[in-house]
Short mmCIF file of C-alpha atoms and ligand atoms in Angstrom, two decimals:
data_model
loop_
_atom_site.label_atom_id
_atom_site.label_comp_id
_atom_site.label_asym_id
_atom_site.label_seq_id
_atom_site.Cartn_x
_atom_site.Cartn_y
_atom_site.Cartn_z
CA MET A 85 -17.00 21.01 -4.42
CA ARG A 86 -18.74 17.74 -3.85
CA PRO A 87 -16.70 14.53 -3.31
CA LEU A 88 -16.41 12.37 -6.46
CA ARG A 89 -17.54 8.79 -6.73
CA LEU A 90 -14.55 6.90 -8.13
CA ALA A 91 -14.16 3.25 -9.07
CA LEU A 92 -10.54 2.10 -9.58
CA ALA A 93 -10.10 -1.24 -11.27
CA ALA A 94 -6.85 -3.16 -11.77
CA SER A 95 -5.26 -6.61 -11.82
CA GLU A 96 -2.86 -5.74 -8.98
CA LEU A 97 -3.11 -3.97 -5.69
CA ALA A 98 -0.46 -3.78 -2.98
CA PRO A 99 -0.09 -5.38 -0.53
CA PHE A 100 -2.52 -8.06 -1.65
CA ALA A 101 -1.35 -8.92 -5.17
CA LYS A 102 1.75 -7.40 -6.59
CA THR A 103 4.24 -8.13 -9.37
CA GLY A 104 5.34 -4.51 -10.01
CA GLY A 105 4.66 -0.82 -9.72
CA LEU A 106 1.03 -0.98 -10.79
CA ALA A 107 0.16 -2.53 -7.37
CA ASP A 108 1.94 0.27 -5.51
CA VAL A 109 0.34 2.96 -7.53
CA LEU A 110 -3.23 1.66 -6.96
CA LEU A 111 -2.60 1.43 -3.19
CA GLY A 112 -1.04 4.89 -2.93
CA LEU A 113 -3.53 6.66 -5.18
CA GLY A 114 -6.53 4.89 -3.65
CA ARG A 115 -5.47 5.61 -0.12
CA TRP A 116 -4.78 9.23 -0.82
CA LEU A 117 -8.10 9.79 -2.73
CA GLY A 118 -10.10 8.41 0.11
CA ARG A 119 -8.26 10.10 2.97
CA PRO A 120 -10.63 12.44 4.78
CA PRO A 121 -9.93 16.15 4.84
CA THR A 122 -8.73 16.72 8.46
CA ALA A 123 -9.66 19.85 10.31
CA ALA A 124 -6.11 20.72 11.06
CA ASP A 125 -3.98 21.05 7.97
CA ASP A 126 -1.21 18.79 9.18
CA GLY A 127 -0.14 17.78 5.71
CA ALA A 128 -2.01 14.53 6.03
CA ALA A 129 -5.33 15.85 4.68
CA GLY A 130 -6.84 14.16 1.71
CA PRO A 131 -9.60 15.04 -0.67
CA GLY A 132 -12.11 12.59 0.87
CA HIS A 133 -13.61 11.09 -2.25
CA ASP A 134 -15.86 8.08 -2.27
CA VAL A 135 -13.31 5.75 -3.84
CA ARG A 136 -13.73 2.01 -4.19
CA LEU A 137 -11.16 -0.41 -5.65
CA PHE A 138 -11.95 -3.54 -7.64
CA VAL A 139 -9.47 -6.34 -7.90
CA PRO A 140 -9.78 -10.11 -8.36
CA PHE A 141 -9.85 -12.31 -5.27
CA TYR A 142 -6.86 -14.40 -6.25
CA ARG A 143 -5.99 -17.54 -4.31
CA ARG A 144 -2.95 -15.80 -2.75
CA ILE A 145 -5.28 -13.16 -1.23
CA ARG A 146 -7.73 -15.78 0.02
CA ASP A 147 -4.90 -17.78 1.57
CA GLY A 148 -3.00 -14.71 2.79
CA GLY A 149 -5.27 -14.10 5.80
CA VAL A 150 -6.53 -10.76 4.48
CA ALA A 151 -9.48 -9.54 6.53
CA VAL A 152 -12.53 -9.56 4.31
CA GLU A 153 -16.29 -9.97 4.75
CA ASP A 154 -19.03 -10.75 2.40
CA HIS A 155 -20.68 -7.73 0.93
CA PRO A 156 -24.24 -7.74 2.32
CA THR A 157 -25.92 -7.15 -1.01
CA ALA A 158 -23.31 -7.96 -3.70
CA GLY A 159 -23.45 -11.78 -3.43
CA ALA A 160 -24.06 -14.44 -6.07
CA ILE A 161 -24.09 -12.15 -9.12
CA ASP A 162 -24.37 -13.99 -12.42
CA VAL A 163 -22.61 -12.59 -15.43
CA ARG A 164 -23.73 -14.05 -18.74
CA PHE A 165 -21.18 -14.63 -21.43
CA PRO A 166 -22.41 -16.36 -24.62
CA ASN A 167 -20.94 -19.77 -23.75
CA ARG A 168 -21.10 -19.74 -20.00
CA THR A 169 -22.43 -17.88 -17.04
CA LEU A 170 -19.96 -16.90 -14.33
CA ARG A 171 -21.02 -16.33 -10.76
CA TYR A 172 -19.09 -14.10 -8.39
CA SER A 173 -19.61 -12.32 -5.18
CA ILE A 174 -17.94 -9.32 -3.59
CA LYS A 175 -15.72 -9.69 -0.57
CA VAL A 176 -14.96 -6.38 1.07
CA GLY A 177 -11.65 -5.51 2.57
CA ARG A 178 -9.87 -2.17 3.32
CA LEU A 179 -6.69 -0.64 2.11
CA PRO A 180 -4.22 -0.91 4.93
CA ALA A 181 -4.28 2.09 7.40
CA SER A 182 -7.40 3.51 5.77
CA GLU A 183 -11.12 3.16 5.51
CA VAL A 184 -11.01 2.85 1.68
CA PRO A 185 -13.01 -0.24 0.62
CA VAL A 186 -11.56 -2.82 -1.69
CA TYR A 187 -14.08 -4.90 -3.56
CA PHE A 188 -12.49 -8.25 -4.19
CA VAL A 189 -14.21 -10.03 -7.05
CA ASP A 190 -14.55 -13.58 -5.82
CA CYS A 191 -14.98 -15.93 -8.74
CA PRO A 192 -13.13 -19.14 -7.79
CA GLU A 193 -13.63 -20.62 -11.27
CA LEU A 194 -11.29 -17.90 -12.66
CA TYR A 195 -9.20 -16.61 -9.84
CA ASP A 196 -8.50 -19.57 -7.54
CA ARG A 197 -5.21 -20.17 -9.27
CA ASP A 198 -1.54 -20.10 -8.29
CA GLY A 199 -0.53 -17.00 -10.16
CA ILE A 200 -1.99 -13.53 -10.65
CA TYR A 201 -1.43 -14.04 -14.37
CA THR A 202 -1.62 -17.36 -16.14
CA ASP A 203 -1.02 -18.58 -19.66
CA GLY A 204 -4.33 -20.43 -19.66
CA GLY A 205 -6.74 -20.20 -22.55
CA ASP A 206 -9.27 -18.39 -20.36
CA GLU A 207 -6.89 -15.50 -19.53
CA PRO A 208 -8.96 -13.01 -21.65
CA LEU A 209 -12.09 -14.18 -19.87
CA ARG A 210 -10.54 -13.71 -16.44
CA PHE A 211 -10.01 -10.05 -17.13
CA ALA A 212 -13.14 -9.53 -19.18
CA LEU A 213 -14.96 -10.71 -16.06
CA LEU A 214 -13.12 -8.20 -13.97
CA SER A 215 -14.42 -5.33 -16.15
CA ARG A 216 -17.95 -6.66 -16.16
CA ALA A 217 -17.89 -7.26 -12.45
CA VAL A 218 -17.16 -3.59 -11.84
CA LEU A 219 -20.19 -2.63 -13.85
CA GLU A 220 -22.44 -5.41 -12.45
CA THR A 221 -21.50 -4.52 -8.89
CA CYS A 222 -22.29 -0.84 -9.49
CA GLN A 223 -25.71 -1.94 -10.75
CA ARG A 224 -26.33 -4.18 -7.81
CA LEU A 225 -25.39 -1.42 -5.38
CA GLN A 226 -27.10 1.27 -7.43
CA TRP A 227 -23.87 3.21 -7.12
CA ALA A 228 -23.14 5.48 -10.04
CA PRO A 229 -19.45 6.32 -10.34
CA ASP A 230 -18.52 9.68 -11.77
CA VAL A 231 -15.35 8.08 -13.19
CA ILE A 232 -14.33 4.52 -13.63
CA HIS A 233 -10.53 4.54 -13.71
CA CYS A 234 -9.23 1.56 -15.66
CA ASN A 235 -5.57 0.51 -15.50
CA ASP A 236 -3.67 -1.35 -18.16
CA TRP A 237 -4.92 -3.98 -20.50
CA HIS A 238 -6.68 -6.03 -17.91
CA THR A 239 -9.45 -3.45 -17.62
CA GLY A 240 -9.25 -2.25 -21.25
CA LEU A 241 -12.55 -3.74 -22.27
CA LEU A 242 -14.55 -1.83 -19.69
CA PRO A 243 -15.18 1.35 -21.67
CA LEU A 244 -16.48 -0.71 -24.60
CA TYR A 245 -18.69 -2.85 -22.38
CA LEU A 246 -20.05 0.39 -20.81
CA ARG A 247 -20.92 1.75 -24.26
CA THR A 248 -22.51 -1.42 -25.55
CA LEU A 249 -23.72 -4.10 -23.17
CA TYR A 250 -24.56 -1.57 -20.40
CA ALA A 251 -25.56 1.37 -22.50
CA TRP A 252 -29.22 0.76 -21.69
CA ASP A 253 -28.75 1.46 -17.97
CA GLY A 254 -29.43 5.06 -17.03
CA LEU A 255 -27.41 4.49 -13.87
CA PHE A 256 -24.29 5.06 -15.95
CA ARG A 257 -25.62 8.09 -17.78
CA ARG A 258 -23.04 10.38 -16.23
CA THR A 259 -20.27 7.84 -15.76
CA ARG A 260 -17.04 8.56 -17.70
CA THR A 261 -13.96 6.37 -18.17
CA LEU A 262 -10.27 6.97 -17.81
CA LEU A 263 -7.69 4.41 -18.97
CA THR A 264 -4.20 4.73 -17.56
CA ILE A 265 -1.43 3.02 -19.47
CA HIS A 266 1.14 1.88 -16.95
CA ASN A 267 3.13 -0.12 -19.51
CA ILE A 268 2.46 -0.26 -23.24
CA GLY A 269 4.63 -3.35 -23.45
CA TYR A 270 1.66 -5.47 -22.25
CA GLN A 271 -1.37 -5.06 -24.48
CA GLY A 272 -3.45 -8.18 -23.88
CA SER A 273 -3.50 -9.32 -27.53
CA PHE A 274 -5.52 -12.36 -28.38
CA ALA A 275 -6.81 -14.12 -31.50
CA THR A 276 -10.26 -12.99 -32.75
CA GLY A 277 -11.48 -16.50 -32.07
CA VAL A 278 -12.11 -15.51 -28.35
CA LEU A 279 -14.27 -12.48 -29.18
CA GLU A 280 -17.47 -14.45 -29.20
CA SER A 281 -16.79 -15.94 -25.77
CA LEU A 282 -16.22 -12.45 -24.34
CA GLY A 283 -19.59 -11.25 -25.66
CA LEU A 284 -17.93 -9.13 -28.32
CA GLY A 285 -18.93 -11.18 -31.35
CA GLU A 286 -21.38 -8.48 -32.47
CA GLN A 287 -19.07 -5.59 -31.56
CA GLN A 288 -16.41 -5.96 -34.20
CA ALA A 289 -17.27 -2.51 -35.63
CA HIS A 290 -15.95 -1.14 -32.36
CA LEU A 291 -12.59 -2.90 -32.54
CA HIS A 292 -9.45 -1.89 -34.36
CA PRO A 293 -9.94 -2.78 -38.03
CA GLY A 294 -6.27 -3.34 -38.81
CA ASP A 295 -5.92 -5.82 -35.96
CA LEU A 296 -9.07 -7.67 -36.96
CA GLN A 297 -7.64 -8.08 -40.47
CA ASN A 298 -4.68 -9.75 -38.93
CA GLY A 299 -6.86 -12.03 -36.90
CA SER A 300 -6.26 -10.45 -33.52
CA PHE A 301 -7.50 -7.74 -31.18
CA SER A 302 -6.09 -6.28 -28.08
CA PHE A 303 -7.67 -5.27 -24.76
CA LEU A 304 -5.40 -2.18 -24.52
CA LYS A 305 -6.12 -0.88 -27.95
CA THR A 306 -9.81 -1.37 -27.43
CA GLY A 307 -9.50 0.66 -24.24
CA VAL A 308 -7.61 3.38 -26.05
CA LEU A 309 -10.34 3.54 -28.69
CA HIS A 310 -13.21 3.85 -26.22
CA ALA A 311 -12.06 5.40 -22.94
CA ASP A 312 -13.22 9.02 -22.59
CA LYS A 313 -9.71 10.04 -21.49
CA LEU A 314 -6.30 8.48 -21.45
CA SER A 315 -3.34 8.94 -19.21
CA THR A 316 0.04 7.48 -18.71
CA VAL A 317 2.43 7.61 -15.87
CA SER A 318 4.94 10.31 -16.80
CA VAL A 319 5.00 13.34 -18.98
CA THR A 320 7.92 12.09 -21.07
CA TYR A 321 6.34 8.69 -21.61
CA ALA A 322 3.12 10.40 -22.82
CA ASP A 323 5.23 11.84 -25.66
CA GLU A 324 7.34 8.77 -26.21
CA ILE A 325 4.43 6.37 -26.76
CA GLN A 326 3.32 8.50 -29.69
CA THR A 327 6.61 7.71 -31.50
CA ASP A 328 7.60 4.72 -33.60
CA THR A 329 10.43 3.92 -31.16
CA TYR A 330 8.28 3.53 -28.09
CA GLY A 331 4.69 3.14 -29.29
CA MET A 332 4.77 -0.60 -29.80
CA GLY A 333 2.27 -0.44 -32.60
CA MET A 334 -0.08 1.94 -30.76
CA GLN A 335 1.63 5.13 -31.80
CA GLU A 336 -0.74 6.09 -34.59
CA LEU A 337 -3.82 5.55 -32.47
CA LEU A 338 -2.36 7.57 -29.59
CA ARG A 339 -1.41 10.38 -31.94
CA ASP A 340 -5.07 10.42 -33.04
CA ARG A 341 -6.11 10.74 -29.40
CA ARG A 342 -3.36 13.00 -28.22
CA ARG A 343 -5.83 15.71 -27.09
CA ASP A 344 -7.26 13.22 -24.63
CA LEU A 345 -3.90 11.93 -23.41
CA VAL A 346 -2.05 13.34 -20.40
CA GLY A 347 1.05 12.25 -18.51
CA ILE A 348 0.93 12.25 -14.70
CA VAL A 349 4.04 11.10 -12.86
CA ASN A 350 3.20 8.42 -10.29
CA GLY A 351 3.16 9.38 -6.67
CA VAL A 352 5.15 7.65 -3.96
CA ASP A 353 3.41 6.33 -0.87
CA TYR A 354 5.86 7.53 1.78
CA GLY A 355 3.74 5.73 4.30
CA GLU A 356 5.35 2.60 2.84
CA TRP A 357 8.61 3.94 1.47
CA ASP A 358 10.36 6.29 3.89
CA PRO A 359 13.55 5.26 5.76
CA ALA A 360 12.47 7.27 8.80
CA SER A 361 9.36 5.21 9.41
CA ASP A 362 9.79 2.02 7.33
CA PRO A 363 8.87 -0.87 9.59
CA ARG A 364 10.69 -3.32 7.22
CA ILE A 365 14.14 -1.92 7.97
CA PRO A 366 15.74 -2.44 11.38
CA HIS A 367 17.73 0.83 11.34
CA PRO A 368 15.63 3.83 10.50
CA TYR A 369 17.28 7.08 9.42
CA SER A 370 16.70 10.48 7.93
CA ALA A 371 18.65 13.10 6.04
CA ASP A 372 19.63 14.75 9.36
CA ASP A 373 21.10 11.62 10.75
CA LEU A 374 22.39 8.99 8.33
CA ALA A 375 23.84 6.66 11.03
CA GLY A 376 21.04 4.25 10.35
CA LYS A 377 21.93 4.11 6.67
CA ALA A 378 25.49 3.01 7.50
CA LYS A 379 24.04 0.29 9.71
CA MET A 380 21.68 -0.80 6.91
CA LYS A 381 24.66 -1.06 4.59
CA ALA A 382 26.38 -3.38 7.01
CA ALA A 383 23.20 -5.34 7.59
CA LEU A 384 22.60 -5.75 3.89
CA LEU A 385 26.16 -6.98 3.28
CA ASP A 386 25.72 -9.47 6.19
CA ARG A 387 22.49 -10.66 4.70
CA PHE A 388 24.24 -11.43 1.47
CA ALA A 389 27.32 -12.74 3.28
CA LEU A 390 29.54 -10.18 1.58
CA PRO A 391 32.64 -8.64 3.23
CA HIS A 392 32.39 -5.15 4.63
CA GLU A 393 34.44 -2.18 3.47
CA ARG A 394 33.10 1.26 4.25
CA ARG A 395 34.65 2.88 1.24
CA ALA A 396 33.50 0.24 -1.24
CA PRO A 397 30.21 1.45 -2.76
CA VAL A 398 27.29 -0.94 -2.87
CA PHE A 399 25.24 -0.86 -6.03
CA GLY A 400 21.65 -2.05 -5.70
CA VAL A 401 19.21 -3.59 -8.19
CA VAL A 402 15.52 -4.43 -7.49
CA SER A 403 13.67 -5.29 -10.59
CA ARG A 404 11.61 -7.51 -12.72
CA LEU A 405 14.23 -9.09 -14.93
CA THR A 406 12.87 -8.43 -18.39
CA SER A 407 14.32 -6.91 -21.52
CA GLN A 408 12.49 -3.57 -20.69
CA LYS A 409 14.82 -3.07 -17.75
CA GLY A 410 18.03 -2.88 -19.85
CA PHE A 411 20.17 -5.36 -17.99
CA GLU A 412 21.72 -6.56 -21.25
CA LEU A 413 23.81 -3.39 -20.94
CA PHE A 414 25.49 -4.97 -17.93
CA ARG A 415 27.10 -7.60 -20.09
CA ASP A 416 29.96 -5.53 -21.38
CA ALA A 417 29.91 -2.96 -18.54
CA MET A 418 29.70 -4.81 -15.20
CA PRO A 419 32.57 -7.30 -15.40
CA VAL A 420 35.04 -4.50 -15.99
CA PHE A 421 33.95 -2.70 -12.81
CA LEU A 422 33.70 -5.88 -10.76
CA GLN A 423 37.24 -6.77 -11.84
CA ARG A 424 38.72 -3.31 -11.26
CA GLU A 425 36.88 -1.78 -8.31
CA ASP A 426 36.42 -2.62 -4.71
CA MET A 427 32.58 -2.53 -4.92
CA ARG A 428 29.54 -4.57 -4.10
CA LEU A 429 26.48 -5.44 -6.21
CA CYS A 430 23.25 -6.58 -4.47
CA VAL A 431 20.63 -7.84 -6.82
CA LEU A 432 16.98 -8.77 -6.10
CA GLY A 433 14.98 -9.85 -9.08
CA SER A 434 13.10 -12.49 -10.94
CA GLY A 435 11.97 -12.93 -14.50
CA GLU A 436 13.48 -14.11 -17.76
CA SER A 437 15.95 -16.98 -17.22
CA GLU A 438 18.50 -15.37 -19.49
CA HIS A 439 18.83 -12.43 -17.10
CA GLU A 440 18.60 -14.57 -13.95
CA GLN A 441 21.40 -16.73 -15.26
CA TYR A 442 23.53 -13.74 -16.13
CA PHE A 443 23.27 -12.43 -12.55
CA GLN A 444 23.98 -15.92 -11.24
CA TRP A 445 27.12 -15.93 -13.35
CA LEU A 446 28.16 -12.65 -11.92
CA ARG A 447 27.55 -13.97 -8.40
CA ASP A 448 29.54 -17.21 -9.10
CA THR A 449 32.45 -15.30 -10.68
CA TRP A 450 32.77 -12.59 -7.98
CA PRO A 451 31.31 -14.27 -4.88
CA ASP A 452 32.94 -11.64 -2.62
CA LYS A 453 31.45 -8.79 -4.49
CA VAL A 454 28.02 -9.85 -5.80
CA GLY A 455 24.94 -10.87 -3.76
CA LEU A 456 21.90 -12.27 -5.55
CA TYR A 457 18.39 -13.21 -4.46
CA ARG A 458 16.33 -14.70 -7.28
CA GLY A 459 12.69 -14.26 -6.46
CA PHE A 460 10.21 -11.71 -5.14
CA GLN A 461 10.82 -10.50 -1.59
CA GLU A 462 9.20 -7.33 -0.40
CA GLU A 463 11.33 -6.86 2.73
CA LEU A 464 14.58 -7.30 0.88
CA ALA A 465 13.51 -4.61 -1.67
CA HIS A 466 13.39 -2.16 1.26
CA TRP A 467 16.77 -3.35 2.59
CA ILE A 468 18.42 -2.87 -0.76
CA GLU A 469 16.97 0.60 -1.14
CA ALA A 470 18.32 1.49 2.35
CA GLY A 471 21.61 -0.39 2.36
CA SER A 472 22.95 0.53 -1.09
CA ASP A 473 24.94 3.55 -2.03
CA LEU A 474 23.83 3.72 -5.61
CA PHE A 475 20.82 2.26 -7.42
CA LEU A 476 20.97 0.94 -11.00
CA MET A 477 18.13 1.30 -13.44
CA PRO A 478 19.36 1.33 -17.05
CA SER A 479 15.94 0.76 -18.59
CA ARG A 480 15.33 0.44 -22.27
CA PHE A 481 11.99 2.13 -21.63
CA GLU A 482 10.40 3.13 -18.34
CA PRO A 483 6.84 4.43 -18.25
CA CYS A 484 7.45 5.93 -14.79
CA GLY A 485 9.50 3.72 -12.56
CA LEU A 486 9.00 3.81 -8.80
CA ASN A 487 12.32 2.35 -7.63
CA GLN A 488 14.35 5.38 -8.63
CA MET A 489 11.99 7.56 -6.59
CA TYR A 490 12.23 5.19 -3.63
CA SER A 491 16.05 5.24 -3.91
CA LEU A 492 16.04 9.05 -3.88
CA ARG A 493 14.14 9.01 -0.58
CA TYR A 494 16.46 6.33 0.82
CA GLY A 495 19.57 8.42 0.09
CA THR A 496 20.69 6.06 -2.68
CA PRO A 497 21.37 8.11 -5.80
CA PRO A 498 20.12 6.42 -8.89
CA ILE A 499 22.02 5.72 -12.18
CA VAL A 500 19.32 5.75 -14.84
CA ARG A 501 18.81 6.01 -18.55
CA ARG A 502 17.13 9.27 -19.56
CA THR A 503 13.81 7.77 -20.69
CA GLY A 504 10.16 8.01 -19.63
CA GLY A 505 9.59 8.72 -15.96
CA LEU A 506 13.34 8.36 -15.19
CA ALA A 507 13.93 11.48 -17.21
CA ASP A 508 11.13 13.28 -15.32
CA THR A 509 12.22 12.37 -11.82
CA VAL A 510 16.03 12.32 -11.75
CA GLN A 511 18.11 15.43 -12.29
CA PRO A 512 21.73 15.08 -13.27
CA TRP A 513 24.26 15.81 -10.50
CA ASP A 514 26.40 18.82 -11.15
CA PRO A 515 29.28 19.09 -8.66
CA ASP A 516 29.91 22.73 -9.51
CA SER A 517 26.46 23.98 -8.68
CA ARG A 518 25.90 21.09 -6.23
CA THR A 519 22.51 20.54 -7.80
CA GLY A 520 20.93 17.33 -9.05
CA THR A 521 19.91 13.97 -7.61
CA GLY A 522 21.48 11.26 -9.70
CA PHE A 523 23.28 10.16 -12.84
CA LEU A 524 21.78 9.86 -16.31
CA PHE A 525 22.83 8.58 -19.72
CA ASP A 526 21.10 8.81 -23.01
CA GLU A 527 22.27 6.23 -25.51
CA PHE A 528 21.11 2.69 -24.87
CA SER A 529 24.58 1.17 -24.90
CA SER A 530 26.98 -0.56 -22.48
CA HIS A 531 29.48 2.11 -23.34
CA ALA A 532 27.16 4.91 -22.17
CA LEU A 533 26.28 3.00 -19.05
CA ALA A 534 29.93 2.32 -18.24
CA GLY A 535 30.87 5.94 -18.73
CA THR A 536 28.13 6.96 -16.25
CA ILE A 537 29.11 4.36 -13.64
CA ASP A 538 32.70 5.60 -13.96
CA TRP A 539 31.54 9.16 -13.43
CA ALA A 540 29.39 8.15 -10.45
CA LEU A 541 32.39 6.40 -8.86
CA ARG A 542 34.47 9.52 -9.20
CA CYS A 543 31.70 11.52 -7.49
CA TRP A 544 31.45 8.85 -4.75
CA ARG A 545 35.09 9.62 -3.73
CA ASP A 546 34.18 13.32 -3.11
CA ARG A 547 32.58 12.69 0.24
CA ARG A 548 31.29 16.20 0.82
CA GLY A 549 29.78 16.41 -2.66
CA TRP A 550 28.24 13.05 -2.12
CA GLN A 551 26.62 14.12 1.09
CA ARG A 552 24.95 16.96 -0.78
CA LEU A 553 23.85 14.68 -3.59
CA VAL A 554 22.19 12.40 -1.05
CA GLU A 555 20.51 15.27 0.76
CA ASN A 556 19.21 16.64 -2.57
CA GLY A 557 17.63 13.28 -3.37
CA MET A 558 16.13 12.75 0.05
CA SER A 559 14.42 16.12 -0.02
CA GLN A 560 12.55 15.37 -3.28
CA ASP A 561 8.82 15.13 -2.84
CA PHE A 562 6.87 12.79 -5.11
CA SER A 563 4.17 12.17 -2.59
CA TRP A 564 0.56 11.49 -3.60
CA GLN A 565 -0.15 14.73 -1.78
CA ARG A 566 1.61 16.46 -4.69
CA GLN A 567 0.84 14.10 -7.61
CA GLY A 568 -2.76 13.12 -6.60
CA PRO A 569 -4.35 16.49 -7.34
CA GLU A 570 -3.41 15.99 -11.00
CA TYR A 571 -5.69 12.93 -11.10
CA VAL A 572 -8.44 14.80 -9.33
CA LYS A 573 -8.26 17.57 -11.89
CA LEU A 574 -8.58 14.96 -14.61
CA TYR A 575 -11.47 13.23 -12.91
CA ARG A 576 -13.28 16.53 -12.49
CA SER A 577 -12.74 17.50 -16.09
CA LEU A 578 -14.25 14.11 -17.03
CA ALA A 579 -17.14 14.36 -14.64
CA ALA A 580 -18.10 17.64 -16.20
CA SER A 581 -17.70 16.49 -19.80
CA PRO A 582 -20.34 15.30 -22.22
CA SER A 583 -19.94 11.68 -23.30
CA ALA A 584 -17.78 11.37 -26.41
P1 LIG B 738 7.72 -2.12 -12.87
O1 LIG B 738 6.35 -1.70 -12.47
O2 LIG B 738 8.03 -1.94 -14.31
O3 LIG B 738 8.08 -3.47 -12.36
P2 LIG B 738 8.57 -0.01 -11.04
O4 LIG B 738 9.89 0.56 -10.68
O5 LIG B 738 7.49 0.96 -11.36
O6 LIG B 738 8.79 -1.09 -12.13
O7 LIG B 738 8.00 -0.80 -9.74
C1 LIG B 738 8.54 -1.95 -9.30
C2 LIG B 738 7.98 -2.32 -7.93
O8 LIG B 738 8.12 -3.73 -7.76
C3 LIG B 738 8.75 -1.69 -6.82
O9 LIG B 738 7.87 -1.55 -5.69
C4 LIG B 738 9.82 -2.76 -6.52
O10 LIG B 738 10.31 -2.67 -5.19
C5 LIG B 738 9.03 -4.00 -6.73
N1 LIG B 738 9.82 -5.19 -7.17
C6 LIG B 738 10.31 -5.47 -8.42
N2 LIG B 738 10.90 -6.67 -8.37
C7 LIG B 738 10.86 -7.11 -7.10
C8 LIG B 738 11.33 -8.27 -6.41
N3 LIG B 738 11.99 -9.23 -7.08
N4 LIG B 738 11.07 -8.41 -5.11
C9 LIG B 738 10.41 -7.44 -4.42
N5 LIG B 738 9.93 -6.33 -4.99
C10 LIG B 738 10.18 -6.14 -6.32
#
């Protein structure tokens, strides 16, 4: 079968611009898709597609010393919006350890800012441009993708632009669109007042009528209406978002399109996240020899200036601190354990001040047991995965979640709520059959979380059982080698399909 031409567009891409899992997924998927099929089947063979990633050239990328060069033909491209014309050019970089090209959309007017996301009035325009830049660049290069893979609300307008503003161009005759919902909690909703400035003033018939009546529209909903296919990042979440509990107002629309919606669990890029080869941790280890993990535990405790005690379990948290992540359940649960148990809690996170302050309070109240770093720190995330004994992820909802999969590979059994991708990737530990990889609870309550922590602590004291639990987790395989073919199947079904 011929290689596919694939354009992947997103607002985040590791290691260049990352706030969460979206960035990791784009890196891992992109790198795998473009990996050449090697002659020897050494397990590292890829499908060798012509994949190109599109992401804004944010200030942090420009200032970060990323190796880029001007694209020889995609320079000074003007994109006309009704009120203004934006000029951008393409800077080309590569995904690390690969030949896969990244097309950075360099439009200083919009992207030369401090943050990846802003609360500026031109936020919709920033991401409308990203969608249009994908299409304009394809035109300039006369490169016709089989599939344009859009990700989250930031690229939600692309399928509509393709069907309207760019419908005249035969180049895109066979191009199909896929929209992946990585998190339905972020929809890119704006007042209808901005439609005109995005070039959608005449396109209201293509927008969601109910929203328009309420004076708003959303990028994500528009994408769900117009993408040829939809996916989300776990099988359970694909079902959940069609329900009133998890759909966040999109459930009806998603139920209408359920035949076009699939769930594909995210892959893990073990090139970045494997304790045997992780360059960010000083003591590598594997399931056969966990000596390095014990050293990482000591190193982590030193880093947080916490006292050592081999038998005291270390609980790890690495997270955006938002209500999605369920940390409000800690309020009634955690103090009891910190009071009663010889344990440690190492937290890395940033986000809503309410949660940051709560963790600060825990740290101030139990300074010998709790370590906290408020902020974003890639290296420390790897240290916590490696140096902890248990990983906490009590999410209210979790489209896929990567950290629980990382913690499995790092021999750090996760305690998770049975929702979304957490339900799909963690199996409950059963000491009798010695099967399972972690600890799960169902009800979103402190009581349920506390009961599960209690149970995990009892299991921790059974050292032989624990060893097996750790081994079970470390042998799980969520690599892109396994998950990626699901996307290829989807792309191929799209490439063969008539336009909707
Ligand atoms: P989400 O995408 O909802 O934030 P995921 O579990 O899918 O959750 O992915 C989170 C990713 O972001 C992981 O790679 C995790 O290590 C990283 N991460 C989250 N918060 C931080 C932080 N404060 N510092 C460093 N990395 C973080």
